[in-house]
XYZ file of C-alpha atoms in Angstrom:
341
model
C 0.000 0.000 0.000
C 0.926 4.008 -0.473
C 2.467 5.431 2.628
C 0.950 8.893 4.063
C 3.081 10.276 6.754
C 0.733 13.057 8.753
C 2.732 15.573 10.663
C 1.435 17.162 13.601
C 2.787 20.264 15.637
C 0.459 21.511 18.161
C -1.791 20.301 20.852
C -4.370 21.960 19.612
C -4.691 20.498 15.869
C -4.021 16.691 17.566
C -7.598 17.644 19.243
C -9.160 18.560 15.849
C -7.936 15.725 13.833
C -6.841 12.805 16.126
C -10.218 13.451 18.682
C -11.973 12.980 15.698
C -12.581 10.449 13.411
C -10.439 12.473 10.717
C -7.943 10.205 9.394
C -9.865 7.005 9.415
C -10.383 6.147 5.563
C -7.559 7.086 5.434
C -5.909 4.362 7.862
C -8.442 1.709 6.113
C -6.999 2.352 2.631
C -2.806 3.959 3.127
C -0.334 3.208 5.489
C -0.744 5.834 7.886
C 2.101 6.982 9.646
C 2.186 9.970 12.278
C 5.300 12.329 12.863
C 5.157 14.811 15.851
C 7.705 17.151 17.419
C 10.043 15.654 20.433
C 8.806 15.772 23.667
C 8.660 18.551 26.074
C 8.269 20.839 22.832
C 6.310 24.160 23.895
C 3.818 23.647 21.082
C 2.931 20.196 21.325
C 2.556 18.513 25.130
C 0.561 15.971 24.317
C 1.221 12.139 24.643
C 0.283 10.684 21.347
C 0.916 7.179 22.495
C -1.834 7.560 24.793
C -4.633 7.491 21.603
C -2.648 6.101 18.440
C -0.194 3.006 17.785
C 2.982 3.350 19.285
C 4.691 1.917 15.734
C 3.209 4.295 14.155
C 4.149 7.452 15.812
C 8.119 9.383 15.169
C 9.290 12.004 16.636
C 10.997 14.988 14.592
C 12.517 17.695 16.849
C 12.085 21.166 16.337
C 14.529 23.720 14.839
C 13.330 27.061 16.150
C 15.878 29.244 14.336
C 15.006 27.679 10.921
C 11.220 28.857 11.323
C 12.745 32.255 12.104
C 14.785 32.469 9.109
C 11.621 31.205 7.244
C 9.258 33.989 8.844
C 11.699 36.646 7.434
C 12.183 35.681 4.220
C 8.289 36.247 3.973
C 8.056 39.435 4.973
C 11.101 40.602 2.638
C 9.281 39.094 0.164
C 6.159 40.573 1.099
C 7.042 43.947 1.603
C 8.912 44.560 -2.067
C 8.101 47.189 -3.916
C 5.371 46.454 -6.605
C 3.183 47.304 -9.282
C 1.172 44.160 -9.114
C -2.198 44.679 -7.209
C -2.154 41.003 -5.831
C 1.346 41.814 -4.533
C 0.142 45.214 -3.171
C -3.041 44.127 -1.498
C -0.211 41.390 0.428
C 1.892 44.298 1.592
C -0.966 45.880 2.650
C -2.242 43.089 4.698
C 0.999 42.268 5.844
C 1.655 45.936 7.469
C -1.636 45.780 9.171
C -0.757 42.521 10.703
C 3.025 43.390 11.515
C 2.280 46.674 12.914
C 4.445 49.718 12.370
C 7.187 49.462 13.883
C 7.944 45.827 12.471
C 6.563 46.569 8.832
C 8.830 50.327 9.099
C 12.168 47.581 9.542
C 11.045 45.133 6.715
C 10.164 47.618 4.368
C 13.879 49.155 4.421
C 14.972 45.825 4.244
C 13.209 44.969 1.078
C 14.815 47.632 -0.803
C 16.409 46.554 -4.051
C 20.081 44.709 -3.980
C 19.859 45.306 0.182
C 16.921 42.595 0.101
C 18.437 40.134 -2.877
C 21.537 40.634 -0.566
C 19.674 39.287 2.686
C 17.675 37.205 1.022
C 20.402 34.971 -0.599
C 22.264 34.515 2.492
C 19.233 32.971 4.157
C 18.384 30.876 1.659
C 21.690 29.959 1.610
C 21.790 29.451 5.043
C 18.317 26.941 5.565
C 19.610 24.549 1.959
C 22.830 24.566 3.110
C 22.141 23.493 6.864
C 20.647 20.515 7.092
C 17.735 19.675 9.077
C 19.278 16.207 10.310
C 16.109 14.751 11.712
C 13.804 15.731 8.962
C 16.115 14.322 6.364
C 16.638 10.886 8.060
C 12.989 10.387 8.514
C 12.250 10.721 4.751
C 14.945 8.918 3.915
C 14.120 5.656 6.211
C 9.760 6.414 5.895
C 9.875 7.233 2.280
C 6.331 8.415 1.676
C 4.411 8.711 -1.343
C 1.962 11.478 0.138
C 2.712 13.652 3.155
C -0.582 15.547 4.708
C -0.282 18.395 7.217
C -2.781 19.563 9.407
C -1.348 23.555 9.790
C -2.178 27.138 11.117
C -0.022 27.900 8.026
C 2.462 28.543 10.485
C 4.903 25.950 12.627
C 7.937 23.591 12.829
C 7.350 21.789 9.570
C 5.144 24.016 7.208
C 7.908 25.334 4.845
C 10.526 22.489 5.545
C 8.069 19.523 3.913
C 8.029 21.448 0.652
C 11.496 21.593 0.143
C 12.191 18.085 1.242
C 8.949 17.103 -1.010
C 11.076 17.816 -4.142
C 14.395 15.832 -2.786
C 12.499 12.814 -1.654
C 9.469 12.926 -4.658
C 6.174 12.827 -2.530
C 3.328 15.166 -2.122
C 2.563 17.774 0.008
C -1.136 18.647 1.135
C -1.788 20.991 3.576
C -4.755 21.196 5.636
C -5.942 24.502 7.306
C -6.808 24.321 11.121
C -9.435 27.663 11.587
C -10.788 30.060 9.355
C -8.173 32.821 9.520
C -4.816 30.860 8.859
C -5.322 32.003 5.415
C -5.182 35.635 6.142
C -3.606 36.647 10.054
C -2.006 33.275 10.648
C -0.238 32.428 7.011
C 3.409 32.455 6.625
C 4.869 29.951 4.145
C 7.101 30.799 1.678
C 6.836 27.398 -0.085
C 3.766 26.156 -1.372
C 2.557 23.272 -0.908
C 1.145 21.104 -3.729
C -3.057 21.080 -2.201
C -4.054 23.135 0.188
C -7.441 22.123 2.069
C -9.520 24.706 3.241
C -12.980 25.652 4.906
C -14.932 26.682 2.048
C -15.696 29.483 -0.465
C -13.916 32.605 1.855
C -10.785 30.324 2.423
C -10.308 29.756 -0.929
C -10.532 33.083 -2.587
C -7.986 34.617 0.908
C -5.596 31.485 -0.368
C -5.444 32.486 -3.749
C -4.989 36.003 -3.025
C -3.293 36.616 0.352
C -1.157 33.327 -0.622
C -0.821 32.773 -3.917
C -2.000 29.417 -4.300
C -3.452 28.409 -7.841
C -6.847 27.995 -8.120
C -6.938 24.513 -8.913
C -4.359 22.940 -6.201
C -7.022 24.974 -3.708
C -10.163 22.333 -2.741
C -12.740 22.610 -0.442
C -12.301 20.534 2.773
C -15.162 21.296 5.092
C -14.235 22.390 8.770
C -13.675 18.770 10.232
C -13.792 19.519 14.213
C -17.398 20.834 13.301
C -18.797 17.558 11.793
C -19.695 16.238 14.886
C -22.118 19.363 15.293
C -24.867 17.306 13.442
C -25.135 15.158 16.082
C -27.186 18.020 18.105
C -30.878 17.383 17.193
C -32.723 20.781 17.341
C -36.268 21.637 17.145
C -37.360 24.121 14.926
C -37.983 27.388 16.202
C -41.326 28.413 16.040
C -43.856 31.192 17.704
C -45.485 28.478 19.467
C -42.158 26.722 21.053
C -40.301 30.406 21.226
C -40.882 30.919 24.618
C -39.528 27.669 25.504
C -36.036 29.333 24.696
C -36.577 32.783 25.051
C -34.713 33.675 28.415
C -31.566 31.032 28.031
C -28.629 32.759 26.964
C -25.329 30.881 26.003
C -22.258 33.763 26.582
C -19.255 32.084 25.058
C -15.678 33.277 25.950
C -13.709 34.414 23.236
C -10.272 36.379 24.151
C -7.822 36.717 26.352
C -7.837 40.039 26.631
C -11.329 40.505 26.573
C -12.689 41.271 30.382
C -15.688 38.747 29.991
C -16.391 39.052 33.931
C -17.236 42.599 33.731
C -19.272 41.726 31.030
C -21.539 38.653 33.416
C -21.374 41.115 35.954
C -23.403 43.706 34.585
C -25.595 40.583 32.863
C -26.486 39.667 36.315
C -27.174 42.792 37.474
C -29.762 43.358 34.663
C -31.184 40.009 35.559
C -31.432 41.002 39.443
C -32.678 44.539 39.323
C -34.946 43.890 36.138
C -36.729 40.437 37.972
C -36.527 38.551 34.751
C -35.692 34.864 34.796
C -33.275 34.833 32.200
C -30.620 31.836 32.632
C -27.063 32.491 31.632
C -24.343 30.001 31.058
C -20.617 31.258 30.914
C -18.075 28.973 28.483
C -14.935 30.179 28.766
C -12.950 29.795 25.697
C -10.699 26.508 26.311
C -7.392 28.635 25.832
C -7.964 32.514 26.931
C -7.721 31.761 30.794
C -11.263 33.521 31.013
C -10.414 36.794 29.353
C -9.039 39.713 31.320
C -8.045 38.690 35.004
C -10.389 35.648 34.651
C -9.002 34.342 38.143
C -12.095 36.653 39.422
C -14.435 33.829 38.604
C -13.516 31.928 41.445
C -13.905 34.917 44.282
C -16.950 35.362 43.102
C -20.376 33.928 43.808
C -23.255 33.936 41.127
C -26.540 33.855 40.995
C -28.222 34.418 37.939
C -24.759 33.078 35.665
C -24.284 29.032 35.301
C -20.418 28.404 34.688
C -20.181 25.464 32.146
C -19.718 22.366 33.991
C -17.030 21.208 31.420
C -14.815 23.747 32.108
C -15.167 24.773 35.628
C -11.880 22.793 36.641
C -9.955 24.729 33.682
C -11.010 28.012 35.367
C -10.659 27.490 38.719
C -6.571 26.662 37.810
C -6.190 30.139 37.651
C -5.120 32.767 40.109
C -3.705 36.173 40.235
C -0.335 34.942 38.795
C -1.579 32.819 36.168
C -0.071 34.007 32.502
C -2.606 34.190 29.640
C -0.711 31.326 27.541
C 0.129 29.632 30.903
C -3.025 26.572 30.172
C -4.955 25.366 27.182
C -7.439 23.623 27.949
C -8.796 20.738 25.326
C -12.281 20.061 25.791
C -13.924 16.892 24.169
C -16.035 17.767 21.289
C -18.661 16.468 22.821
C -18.755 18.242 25.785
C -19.261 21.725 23.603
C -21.917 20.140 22.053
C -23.918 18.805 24.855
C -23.852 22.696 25.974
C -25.127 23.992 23.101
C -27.825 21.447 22.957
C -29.040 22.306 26.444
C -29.026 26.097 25.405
């Protein structure tokens, strides 16, 4: 049979694809082999030989100075001069995501000769250094296909494509959320497919990234598939009052001060006598917004924390760091609370 090796870099794409049921025609028809970064790597804590096949897992340690190099040969590229609109809306983008200060530095940089100059030495420098580990596992797993579930930015997303031409396999990528096409992208080398979400995805790959049209296909967002399982009644006049007063307030950003935000809900709720019922989900990985440790000083009575992640939030104090925890929820815990909402 074909060999696939899947490469995996972060805790939070193993959830997405190895929680789920992703790879499994996959495993039926190909030899499926799974390549992750060494352990103890900041990205990826996980223990993969907990859920797959211990022969079937390699490790491939991490070169952080490589995906540096990588990151800046982007932006020099990026921030060139141009006439071409496609090339201009990129710079652009790229200076609103950068910032000033950043963008300012690149944008000397990329001057003609001065960014040929810097370029070539870095290029120089990442095919003339070898990435030992990455080279011996191609040469012993010799793959025919090599699928990456990616933010569009890690260890391994511009590495694979350069090794993909030494050791003659395919590359195709598979994008983890719906803005790794636009914030999140930073490959230099393209890969041969790139799997998106759906019509948006595709059009911000061909434009932000440059992908041709045809090596872009629509994917489907698969840590979302498992949403069918909710069975929902059709909302009607007659059953609306059933669901009027729940209200589902889910956490979405660190830096967002979500317990301001309940405590003025549940002031509404007291002072206005309604009988509204309000469950809190803080989002698995933002440490309950802004000073989110104040969830656990504080007793509620009109806000319902989400039973699934009440242990996540009360780990945090005073001291806690935003990116101390993540937090990696089953699937079907998120759905159970939106089916009771």
């Amino acid at each position: 049979r074909e060999k696939i090796s899947v490469f995996i870099d972060h805790d939070i794409i193993f959830r997405n694809f190895i929680f789920t049921p992703a790879f499994k025609d996959l495993e039926s028809k190909f030899d499926v082999e799974y390549v992750f970064p060494e352990k103890n790597n900041k990205r990826f804590t996980l223990n993969p030989e907990r859920y797959l096949n211990k022969n079937k897992i390699k490790r491939v340690k991490e070169i952080s100075q490589r995906k540096k190099y990588w990151r800046y040969l982007l932006f020099l590229s990026v921030m060139k001069p141009s006439l071409d609109q496609r090339l201009r809306n990129l710079r652009n983008f790229r200076i609103f995501t950068l910032g000033k200060k950043a963008s300012f530095i690149f944008i000397l940089l990329s001057m003609p000769l001065l960014r040929q100059t810097i370029t070539f030495i870095l290029k120089k420098y990442l095919l003339k250094s070898r990435y030992l580990d990455l080279d011996n596992y191609f040469n012993e797993a010799k793959p025919n296909y090599v699928v990456h579930p990616t933010v569009l930015d890690g260890i391994y997303c511009n590495e694979l494509v350069i090794f993909s031409k030494k050791y003659n396999f395919k590359t195709i990528y598979i994008i983890n959320s719906w803005d790794n096409t636009s914030t999140k992208n930073l490959l230099v080398n393209l890969p041969d497919f790139l799997f998106v979400w759906g019509q948006q995805t595709k059009k911000e790959a061909i434009n932000f990234m440059g992908m041709e049209q045809k090596k872009v296909k629509i994917f489907g967002v698969n840590q979302f598939e498992s949403i069918k399982k909710i069975q929902r009644n059709k909302l009607t006049k007659q059953n609306f009052n059933k669901f009027k007063n729940k209200i589902l307030f889910a956490g979405s950003n660190a830096y967002v001060n979500e317990f301001d935000c309940l405590s003025e809900f549940e002031k509404l709720c007291i002072n206005g006598k309604n009988s509204f019922r309000i469950t809190y989900r803080p989002h698995p990985w933002s440490t309950g917004g802004y000073n989110g440790y104040r969830f656990n000083l504080k007793k509620w009575s009109k806000i319902q924390i989400d039973k699934s992640l009440k242990t996540y939030l009360g780990s945090f104090s005073s001291s806690s760091k935003i990116t101390e925890k993540i937090n990696l929820p089953k699937q079907e815990d998120t759905y159970f609370t939106l089916s009771k909402v």
